[in-house]
Short mmCIF file of C-alpha atoms in Angstrom, two decimals:
data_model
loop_
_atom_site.label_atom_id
_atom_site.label_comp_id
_atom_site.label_asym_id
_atom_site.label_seq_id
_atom_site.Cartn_x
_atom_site.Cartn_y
_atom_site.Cartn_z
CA UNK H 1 19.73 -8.29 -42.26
CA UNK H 2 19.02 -10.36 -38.89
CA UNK H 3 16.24 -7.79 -38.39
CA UNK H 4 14.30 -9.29 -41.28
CA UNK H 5 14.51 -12.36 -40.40
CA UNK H 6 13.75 -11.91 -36.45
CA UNK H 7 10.15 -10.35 -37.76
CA UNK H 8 10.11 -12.72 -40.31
CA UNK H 9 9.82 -15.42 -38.21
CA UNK H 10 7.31 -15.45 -35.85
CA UNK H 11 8.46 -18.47 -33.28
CA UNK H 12 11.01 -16.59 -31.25
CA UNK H 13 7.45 -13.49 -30.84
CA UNK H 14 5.67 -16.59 -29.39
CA UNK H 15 8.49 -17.90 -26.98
CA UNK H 16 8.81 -14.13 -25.67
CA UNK H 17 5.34 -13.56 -25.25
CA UNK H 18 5.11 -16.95 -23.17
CA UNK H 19 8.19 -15.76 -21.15
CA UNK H 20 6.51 -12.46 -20.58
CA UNK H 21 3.19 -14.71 -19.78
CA UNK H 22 5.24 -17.07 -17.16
CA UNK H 23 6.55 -13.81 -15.66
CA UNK H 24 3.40 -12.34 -14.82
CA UNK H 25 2.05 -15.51 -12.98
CA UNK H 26 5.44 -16.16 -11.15
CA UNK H 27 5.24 -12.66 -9.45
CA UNK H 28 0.95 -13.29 -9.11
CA UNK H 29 1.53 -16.86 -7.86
CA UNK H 30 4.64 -15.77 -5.27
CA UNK H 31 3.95 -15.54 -1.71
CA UNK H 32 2.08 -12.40 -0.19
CA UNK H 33 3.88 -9.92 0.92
CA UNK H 34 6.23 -10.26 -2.04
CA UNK H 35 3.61 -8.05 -4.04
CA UNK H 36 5.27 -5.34 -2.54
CA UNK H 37 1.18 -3.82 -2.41
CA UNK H 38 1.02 -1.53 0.18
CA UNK H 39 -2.27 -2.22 1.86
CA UNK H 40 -3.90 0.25 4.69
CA UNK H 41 -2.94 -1.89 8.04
CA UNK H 42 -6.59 -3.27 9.35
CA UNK H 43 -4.32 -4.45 12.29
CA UNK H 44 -2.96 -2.79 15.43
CA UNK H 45 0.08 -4.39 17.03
CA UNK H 46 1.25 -4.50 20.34
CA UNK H 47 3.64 -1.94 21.62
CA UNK H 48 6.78 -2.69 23.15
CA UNK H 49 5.88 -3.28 26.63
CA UNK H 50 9.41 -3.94 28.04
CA UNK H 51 12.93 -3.34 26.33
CA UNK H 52 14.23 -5.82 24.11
CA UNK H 53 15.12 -8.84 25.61
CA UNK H 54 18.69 -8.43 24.83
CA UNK H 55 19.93 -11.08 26.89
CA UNK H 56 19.60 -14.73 25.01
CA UNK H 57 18.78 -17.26 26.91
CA UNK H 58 21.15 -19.66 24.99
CA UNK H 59 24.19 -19.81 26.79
CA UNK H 60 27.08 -21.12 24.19
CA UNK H 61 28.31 -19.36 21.69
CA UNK H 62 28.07 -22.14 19.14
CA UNK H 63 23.64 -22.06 20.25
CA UNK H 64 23.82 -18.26 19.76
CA UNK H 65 24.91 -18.64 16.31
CA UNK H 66 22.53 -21.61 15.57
CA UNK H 67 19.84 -19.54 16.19
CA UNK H 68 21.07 -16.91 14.63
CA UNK H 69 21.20 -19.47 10.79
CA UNK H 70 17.61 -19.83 12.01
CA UNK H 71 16.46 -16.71 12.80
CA UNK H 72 17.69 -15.72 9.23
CA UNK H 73 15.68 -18.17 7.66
CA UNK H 74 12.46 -17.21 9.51
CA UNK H 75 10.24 -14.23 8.22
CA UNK H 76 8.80 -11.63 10.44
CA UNK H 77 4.89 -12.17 10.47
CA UNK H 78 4.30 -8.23 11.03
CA UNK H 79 7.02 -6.58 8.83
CA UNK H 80 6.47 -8.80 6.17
CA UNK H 81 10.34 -8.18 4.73
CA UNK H 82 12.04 -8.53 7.93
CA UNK H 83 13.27 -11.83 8.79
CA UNK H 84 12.90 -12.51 12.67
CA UNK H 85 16.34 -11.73 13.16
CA UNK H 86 16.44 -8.37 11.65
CA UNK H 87 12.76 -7.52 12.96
CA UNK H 88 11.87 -5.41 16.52
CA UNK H 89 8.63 -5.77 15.96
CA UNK H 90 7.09 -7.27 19.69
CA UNK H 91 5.58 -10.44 17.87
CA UNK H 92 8.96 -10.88 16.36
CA UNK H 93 10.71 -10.65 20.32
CA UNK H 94 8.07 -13.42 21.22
CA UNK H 95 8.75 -15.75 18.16
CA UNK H 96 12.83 -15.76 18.73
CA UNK H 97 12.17 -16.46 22.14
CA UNK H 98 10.01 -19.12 21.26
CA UNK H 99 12.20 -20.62 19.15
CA UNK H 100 15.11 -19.99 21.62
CA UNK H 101 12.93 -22.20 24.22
CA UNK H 102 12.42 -24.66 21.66
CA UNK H 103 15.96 -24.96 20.94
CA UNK H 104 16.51 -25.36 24.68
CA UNK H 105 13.72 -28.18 24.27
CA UNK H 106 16.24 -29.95 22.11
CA UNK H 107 14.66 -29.75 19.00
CA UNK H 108 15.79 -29.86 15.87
CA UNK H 109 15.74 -26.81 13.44
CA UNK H 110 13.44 -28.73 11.11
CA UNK H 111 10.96 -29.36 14.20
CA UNK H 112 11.09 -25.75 15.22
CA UNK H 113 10.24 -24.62 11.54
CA UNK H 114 7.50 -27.59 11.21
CA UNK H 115 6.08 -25.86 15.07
CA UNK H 116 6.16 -22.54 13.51
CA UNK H 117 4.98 -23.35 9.85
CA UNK H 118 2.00 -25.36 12.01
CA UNK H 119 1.22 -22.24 13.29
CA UNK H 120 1.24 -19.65 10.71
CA UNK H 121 1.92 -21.12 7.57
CA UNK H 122 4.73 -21.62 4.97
CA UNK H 123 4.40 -17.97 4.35
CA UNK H 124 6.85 -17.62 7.78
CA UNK H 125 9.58 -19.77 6.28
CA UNK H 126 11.69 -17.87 3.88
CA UNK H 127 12.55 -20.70 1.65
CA UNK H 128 9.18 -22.11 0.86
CA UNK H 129 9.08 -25.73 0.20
CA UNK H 130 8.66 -26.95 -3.21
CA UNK H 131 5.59 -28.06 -3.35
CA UNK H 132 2.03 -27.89 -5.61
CA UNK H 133 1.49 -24.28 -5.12
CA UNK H 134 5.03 -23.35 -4.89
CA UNK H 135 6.56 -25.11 -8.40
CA UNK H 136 5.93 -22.42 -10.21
CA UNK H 137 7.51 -20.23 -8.65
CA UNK H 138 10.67 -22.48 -8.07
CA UNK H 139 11.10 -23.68 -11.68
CA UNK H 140 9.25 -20.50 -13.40
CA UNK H 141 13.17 -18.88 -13.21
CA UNK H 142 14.78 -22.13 -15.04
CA UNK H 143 11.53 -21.90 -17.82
CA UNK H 144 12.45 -18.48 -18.55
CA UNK H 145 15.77 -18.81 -19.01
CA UNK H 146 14.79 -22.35 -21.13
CA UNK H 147 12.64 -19.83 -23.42
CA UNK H 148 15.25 -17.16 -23.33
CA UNK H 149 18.00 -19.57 -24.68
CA UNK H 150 15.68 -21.10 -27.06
CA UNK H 151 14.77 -17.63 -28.44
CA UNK H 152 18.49 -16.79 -28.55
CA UNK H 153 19.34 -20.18 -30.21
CA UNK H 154 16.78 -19.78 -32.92
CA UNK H 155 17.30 -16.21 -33.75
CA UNK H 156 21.31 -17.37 -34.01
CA UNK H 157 20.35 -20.40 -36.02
CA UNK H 158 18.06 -18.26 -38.16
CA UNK H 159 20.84 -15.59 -38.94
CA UNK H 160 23.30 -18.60 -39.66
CA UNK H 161 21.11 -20.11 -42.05
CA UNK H 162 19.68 -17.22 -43.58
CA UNK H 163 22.46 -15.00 -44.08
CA UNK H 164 23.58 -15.93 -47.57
CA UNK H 165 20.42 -16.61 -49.11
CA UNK H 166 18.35 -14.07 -47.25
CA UNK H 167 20.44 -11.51 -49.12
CA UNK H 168 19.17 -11.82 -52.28
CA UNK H 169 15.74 -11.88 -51.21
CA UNK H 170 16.41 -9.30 -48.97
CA UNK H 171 17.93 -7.43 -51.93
CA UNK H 172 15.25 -8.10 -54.43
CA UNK H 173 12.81 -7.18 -52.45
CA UNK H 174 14.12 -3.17 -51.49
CA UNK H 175 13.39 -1.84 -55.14
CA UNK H 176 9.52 -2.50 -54.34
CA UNK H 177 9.92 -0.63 -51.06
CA UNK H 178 11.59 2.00 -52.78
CA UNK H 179 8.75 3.71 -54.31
CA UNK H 180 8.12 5.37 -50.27
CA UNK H 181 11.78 5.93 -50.86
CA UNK H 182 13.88 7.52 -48.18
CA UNK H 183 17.27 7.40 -46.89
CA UNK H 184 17.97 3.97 -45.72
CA UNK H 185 17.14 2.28 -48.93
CA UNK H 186 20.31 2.93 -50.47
CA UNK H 187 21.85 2.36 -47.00
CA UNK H 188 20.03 -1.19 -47.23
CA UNK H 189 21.24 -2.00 -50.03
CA UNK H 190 24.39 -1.61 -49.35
CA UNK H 191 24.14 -3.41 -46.49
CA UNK H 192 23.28 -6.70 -48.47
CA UNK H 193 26.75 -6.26 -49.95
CA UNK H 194 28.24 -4.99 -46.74
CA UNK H 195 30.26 -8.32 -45.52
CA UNK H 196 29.01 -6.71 -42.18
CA UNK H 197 25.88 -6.23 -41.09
CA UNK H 198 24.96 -2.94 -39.54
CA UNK H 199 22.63 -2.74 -36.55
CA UNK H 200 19.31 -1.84 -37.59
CA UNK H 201 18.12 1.59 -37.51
CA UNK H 202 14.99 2.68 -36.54
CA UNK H 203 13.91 3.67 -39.80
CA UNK H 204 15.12 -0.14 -41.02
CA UNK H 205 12.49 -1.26 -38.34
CA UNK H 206 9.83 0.87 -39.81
CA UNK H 207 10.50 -0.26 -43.85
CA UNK H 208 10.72 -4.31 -42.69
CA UNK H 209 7.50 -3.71 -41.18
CA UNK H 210 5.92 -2.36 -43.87
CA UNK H 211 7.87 -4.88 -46.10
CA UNK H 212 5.78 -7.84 -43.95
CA UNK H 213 2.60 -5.70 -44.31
CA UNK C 1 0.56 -15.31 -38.99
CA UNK C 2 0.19 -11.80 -39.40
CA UNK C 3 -3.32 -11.80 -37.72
CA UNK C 4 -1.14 -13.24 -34.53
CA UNK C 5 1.67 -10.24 -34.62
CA UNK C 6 -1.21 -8.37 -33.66
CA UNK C 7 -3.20 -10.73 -31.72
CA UNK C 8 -0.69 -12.40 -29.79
CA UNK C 9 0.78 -9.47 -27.79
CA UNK C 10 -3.35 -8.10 -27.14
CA UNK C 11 -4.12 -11.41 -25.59
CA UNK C 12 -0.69 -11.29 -23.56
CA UNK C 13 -0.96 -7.65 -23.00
CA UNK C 14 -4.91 -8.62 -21.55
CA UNK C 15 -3.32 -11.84 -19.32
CA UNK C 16 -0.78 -9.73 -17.81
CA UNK C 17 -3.29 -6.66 -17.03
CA UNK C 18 -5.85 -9.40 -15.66
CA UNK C 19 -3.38 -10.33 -13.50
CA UNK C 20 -2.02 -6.99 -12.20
CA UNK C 21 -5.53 -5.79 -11.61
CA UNK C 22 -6.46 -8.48 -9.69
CA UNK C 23 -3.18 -8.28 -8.00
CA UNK C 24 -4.97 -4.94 -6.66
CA UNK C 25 -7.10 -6.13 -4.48
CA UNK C 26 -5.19 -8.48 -2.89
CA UNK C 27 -4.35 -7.90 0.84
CA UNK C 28 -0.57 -8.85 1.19
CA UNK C 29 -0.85 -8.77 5.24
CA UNK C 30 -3.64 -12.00 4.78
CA UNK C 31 -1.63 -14.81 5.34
CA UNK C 32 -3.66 -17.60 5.22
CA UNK C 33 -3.83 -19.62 8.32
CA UNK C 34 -2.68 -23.19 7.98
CA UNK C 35 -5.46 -23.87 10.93
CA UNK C 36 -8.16 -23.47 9.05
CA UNK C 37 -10.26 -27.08 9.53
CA UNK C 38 -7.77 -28.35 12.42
CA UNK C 39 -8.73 -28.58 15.76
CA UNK C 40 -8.54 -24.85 17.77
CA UNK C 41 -5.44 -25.46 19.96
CA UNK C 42 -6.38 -26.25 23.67
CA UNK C 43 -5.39 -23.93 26.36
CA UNK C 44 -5.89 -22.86 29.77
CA UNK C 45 -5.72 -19.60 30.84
CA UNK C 46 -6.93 -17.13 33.27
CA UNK C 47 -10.02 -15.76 33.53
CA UNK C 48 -9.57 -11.62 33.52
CA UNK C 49 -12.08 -11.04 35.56
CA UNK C 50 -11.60 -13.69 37.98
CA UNK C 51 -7.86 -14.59 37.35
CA UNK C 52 -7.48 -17.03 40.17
CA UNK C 53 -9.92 -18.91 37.94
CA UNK C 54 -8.59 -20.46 34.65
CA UNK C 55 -10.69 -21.44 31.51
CA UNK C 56 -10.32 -23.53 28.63
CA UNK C 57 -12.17 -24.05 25.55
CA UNK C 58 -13.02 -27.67 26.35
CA UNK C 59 -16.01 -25.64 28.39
CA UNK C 60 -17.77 -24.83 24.82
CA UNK C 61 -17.32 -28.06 23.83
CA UNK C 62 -20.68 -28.48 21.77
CA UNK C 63 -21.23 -25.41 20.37
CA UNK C 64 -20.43 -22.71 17.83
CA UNK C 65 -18.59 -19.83 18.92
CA UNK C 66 -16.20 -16.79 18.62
CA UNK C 67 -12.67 -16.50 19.85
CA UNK C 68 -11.89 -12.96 19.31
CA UNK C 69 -8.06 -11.82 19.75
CA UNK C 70 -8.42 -8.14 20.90
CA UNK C 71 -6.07 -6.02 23.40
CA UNK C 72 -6.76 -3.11 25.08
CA UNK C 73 -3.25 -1.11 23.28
CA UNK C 74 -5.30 -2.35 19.66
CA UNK C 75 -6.97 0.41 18.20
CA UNK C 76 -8.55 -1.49 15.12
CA UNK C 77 -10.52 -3.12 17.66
CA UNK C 78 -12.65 0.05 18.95
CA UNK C 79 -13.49 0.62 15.39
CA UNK C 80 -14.93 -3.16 15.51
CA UNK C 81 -15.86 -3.11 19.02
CA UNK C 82 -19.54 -1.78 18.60
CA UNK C 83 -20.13 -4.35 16.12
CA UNK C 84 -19.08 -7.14 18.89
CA UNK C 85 -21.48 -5.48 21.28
CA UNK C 86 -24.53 -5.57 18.87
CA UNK C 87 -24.09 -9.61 18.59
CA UNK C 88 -23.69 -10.04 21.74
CA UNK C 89 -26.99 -8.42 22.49
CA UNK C 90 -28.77 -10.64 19.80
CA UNK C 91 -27.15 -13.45 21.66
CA UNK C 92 -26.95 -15.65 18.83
CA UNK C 93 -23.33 -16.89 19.47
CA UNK C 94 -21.15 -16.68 22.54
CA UNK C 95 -18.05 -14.47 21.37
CA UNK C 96 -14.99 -15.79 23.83
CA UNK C 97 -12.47 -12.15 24.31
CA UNK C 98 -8.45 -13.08 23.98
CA UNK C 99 -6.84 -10.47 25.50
CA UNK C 100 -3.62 -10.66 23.83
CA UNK C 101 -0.36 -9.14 25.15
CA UNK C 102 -2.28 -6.88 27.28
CA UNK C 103 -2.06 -6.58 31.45
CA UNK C 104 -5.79 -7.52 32.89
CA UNK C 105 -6.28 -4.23 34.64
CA UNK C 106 -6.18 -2.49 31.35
CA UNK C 107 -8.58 -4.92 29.86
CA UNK C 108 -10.97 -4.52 32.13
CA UNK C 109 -10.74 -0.64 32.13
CA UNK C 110 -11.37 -0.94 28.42
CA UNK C 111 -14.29 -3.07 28.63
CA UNK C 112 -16.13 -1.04 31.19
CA UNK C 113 -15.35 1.92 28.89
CA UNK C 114 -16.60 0.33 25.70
CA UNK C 115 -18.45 -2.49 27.12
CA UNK C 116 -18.69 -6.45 27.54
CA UNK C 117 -19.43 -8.34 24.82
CA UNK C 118 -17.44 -11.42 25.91
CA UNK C 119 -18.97 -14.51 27.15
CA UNK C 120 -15.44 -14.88 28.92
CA UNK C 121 -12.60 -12.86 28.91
CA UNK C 122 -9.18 -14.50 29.42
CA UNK C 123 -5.78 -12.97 29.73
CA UNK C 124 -2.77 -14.29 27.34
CA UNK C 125 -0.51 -11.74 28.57
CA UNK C 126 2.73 -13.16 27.40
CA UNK C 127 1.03 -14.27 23.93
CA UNK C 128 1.81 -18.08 24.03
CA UNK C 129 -1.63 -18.68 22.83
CA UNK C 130 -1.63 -16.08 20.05
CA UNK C 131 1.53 -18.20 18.93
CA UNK C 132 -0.44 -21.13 19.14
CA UNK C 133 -3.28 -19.64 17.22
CA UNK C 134 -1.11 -18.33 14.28
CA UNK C 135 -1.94 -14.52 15.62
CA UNK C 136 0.36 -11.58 14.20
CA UNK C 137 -2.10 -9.00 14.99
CA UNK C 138 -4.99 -7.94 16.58
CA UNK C 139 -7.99 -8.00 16.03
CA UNK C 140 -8.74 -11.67 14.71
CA UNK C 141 -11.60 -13.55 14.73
CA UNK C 142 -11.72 -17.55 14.42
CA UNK C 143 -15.27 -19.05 14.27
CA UNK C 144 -15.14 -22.43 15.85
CA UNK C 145 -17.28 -25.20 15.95
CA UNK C 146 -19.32 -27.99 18.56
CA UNK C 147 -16.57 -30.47 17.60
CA UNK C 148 -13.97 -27.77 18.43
CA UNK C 149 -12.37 -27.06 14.83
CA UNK C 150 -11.68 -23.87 13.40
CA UNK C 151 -13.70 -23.35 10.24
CA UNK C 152 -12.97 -19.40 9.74
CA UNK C 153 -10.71 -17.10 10.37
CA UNK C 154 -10.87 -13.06 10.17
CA UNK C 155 -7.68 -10.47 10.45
CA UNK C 156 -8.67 -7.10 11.15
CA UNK C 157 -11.95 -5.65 12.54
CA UNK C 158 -15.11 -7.49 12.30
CA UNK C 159 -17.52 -5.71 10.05
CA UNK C 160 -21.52 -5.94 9.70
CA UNK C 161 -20.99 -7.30 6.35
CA UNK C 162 -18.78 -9.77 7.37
CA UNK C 163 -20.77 -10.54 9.98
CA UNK C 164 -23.86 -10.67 8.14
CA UNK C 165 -22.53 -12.16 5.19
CA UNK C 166 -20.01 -14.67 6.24
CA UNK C 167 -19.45 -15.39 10.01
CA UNK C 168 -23.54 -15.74 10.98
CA UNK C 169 -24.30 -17.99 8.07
CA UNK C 170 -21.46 -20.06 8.25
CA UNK C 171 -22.34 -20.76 12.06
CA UNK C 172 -26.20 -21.21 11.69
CA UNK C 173 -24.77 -23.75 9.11
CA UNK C 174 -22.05 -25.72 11.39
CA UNK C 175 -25.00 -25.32 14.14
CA UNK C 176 -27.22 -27.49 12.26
CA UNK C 177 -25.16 -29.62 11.49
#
């Protein structure tokens, strides 16, 4: 008889609709690109002029793989869900050997990410920083799953609570339904006795709705 | 209560559609450029015509103006190339050519081809500038002003409207300012 009571009570409707709410402005307030839009290219971009740049100009081992943590981090301005690593776009072969310089420089990898984010934006790192236009889309995850375990709590709670005294309402209540008859009032009924309860058919759906109307 | 069963998932159904629609029309390849309002980055660079000379934009120190990123490998920028050559001729605001990542021989094939709208053509052939400048494709436009600050930025061609609309007003505005 949880069924009842889940349309009965209206709370848990409201937290779902807000989670379904939240969802939508997470994925509208998330960085562009993530949209996964495809969008006509207004731009051209530069062709390969030379081959890849295959030798780095970092000589240890221990730089290589530095920049490698870094280049991971780093998103690909052109193929928006590339990071520079991964990318062979030409822009891309620039920016790692910018950053390559850089790190030859001596600076940190927080002063090569502030150079680049300078540049073009927060939209290059791939770990945007929490900030007034980003909290959203940070915490909107733990809000969900705050509503979801709210909703999940309450509907528990309300089957606890309501399962012994529910039953004779619940009961009392089919003979009035009964006059559209069908199948699953007897099945209902039995159901209140059933120590059990029995997932709720389709047709169960239909008669509690039309129970609440 | 009932009324909200039904109202409720409308009005969620109508937020959620708003902001899918919307979601439409937005371009994911505009990444908005952190440089808008901060001062255009100095450089100095050679002049493509003239490459023993170099130029810098400390020369249009003063006034309002166009820095347009263009190369001569960039076909979006034919399509906004006549556009360039029409404000030019109206001479209302000197338009500065970047040629990004391109050789200067090939720029200056292109431009006798298509003509000269630049005030000044310079060469950024390895694209140090277009890093400093936040470019990740070409064309782009920034509109800069007499105290040297970018106040707008376009990707992708230049269009009448835009031009009309946007870019002119804006700089008859900084202009008299």
């Amino acid at each position: 008889m949880n069924t009842h009571r889940r349309l009965v009570n209206p709370r848990p409707r409201l937290a779902r609709s807000l989670a379904a709410l939240l969802l939508g402005m997470v994925a509208w307030l998330s960085l562009p690109g993530t949209t996964g839009i495809a969008v006509a290219q207004s731009q051209s971009q530069p062709a390969r002029e030379a081959p890849t740049p295959a030798a780095s100009l970092l000589p240890t081992q221990a730089e290589r793989e530095r920049f490698h943590a870094l280049a991971e981090e780093l998103r690909c301005l052109v193929c928006q869900n590339q990071t520079l690593a991964d990318s062979d776009a030409a822009l891309a072969a620039d920016l790692r050997r910018e950053v390559e310089e850089l790190m030859l420089a001596g600076r940190s990898d927080d002063e090569i990410k502030a150079y680049l984010v300078q540049r073009y934006g927060d939209f290059v790192l791939y770990r945007p920083p929490l900030q007034r236009n980003t909290w959203l889309l940070w915490l909107g995850p733990f809000v969900l799953l705050l509503v979801g375990a709210t909703v999940w709590w309450r509907v528990q709670r309300a089957h606890r609570a309501g399962l012994r005294p529910a039953d004779a309402g619940a009961g009392a209540s089919v003979p009035a339904a009964s006059a559209s008859g069908g199948p699953g009032t007897a099945a209902a009924r039995g159901g209140a006795r059933t120590p059990e309860p029995q997932p709720a058919s389709d047709a169960d759906l239909e008669r509690a709705r039309r129970l609440l109307d | 209560m009932k009324a909200l069963r039904f109202i409720l998932p409308a009005v969620v159904f109508a937020v959620i559609a708003w902001f899918l629609l919307a979601g439409l029309d937005r371009n994911p390849r505009d990444i908005p450029s952190p440089l808008i309002g901060k001062p255009a980055p100095d450089f100095s660079l050679p002049v493509t015509h003239d490459l023993a000379r170099t130029w810098s934009p400390q020369a249009l120190r003063g006034k309002v103006w166009l820095l347009n990123v263009w190369g001569s490998w960039c076909s979006a920028c034919q399509v906004e190339h006549p556009v360039l050559n029409d404000l030019a001729r109206s001479g209302e605001i000197p338009i500065v050519g970047l040629a990004w990542k391109d050789m200067p021989e090939n720029s200056i094939a292109w431009l006798r081809r298509l003509g000269n709208p630049y005030s000044v053509v310079v060469s950024d052939v390895q694209g140090r500038v277009g890093i400093d400048y936040g470019v990740y494709g070409a064309p782009e436009t920034f509109l800069i002003d007499g105290a040297g600050i970018i106040r707008y930025k376009h990707v992708g061609p230049v269009t009448p409207e835009l031009l009309q609309q946007k870019l002119l007003p804006l700089a008859r505005e900084l202009a008299a300012s």
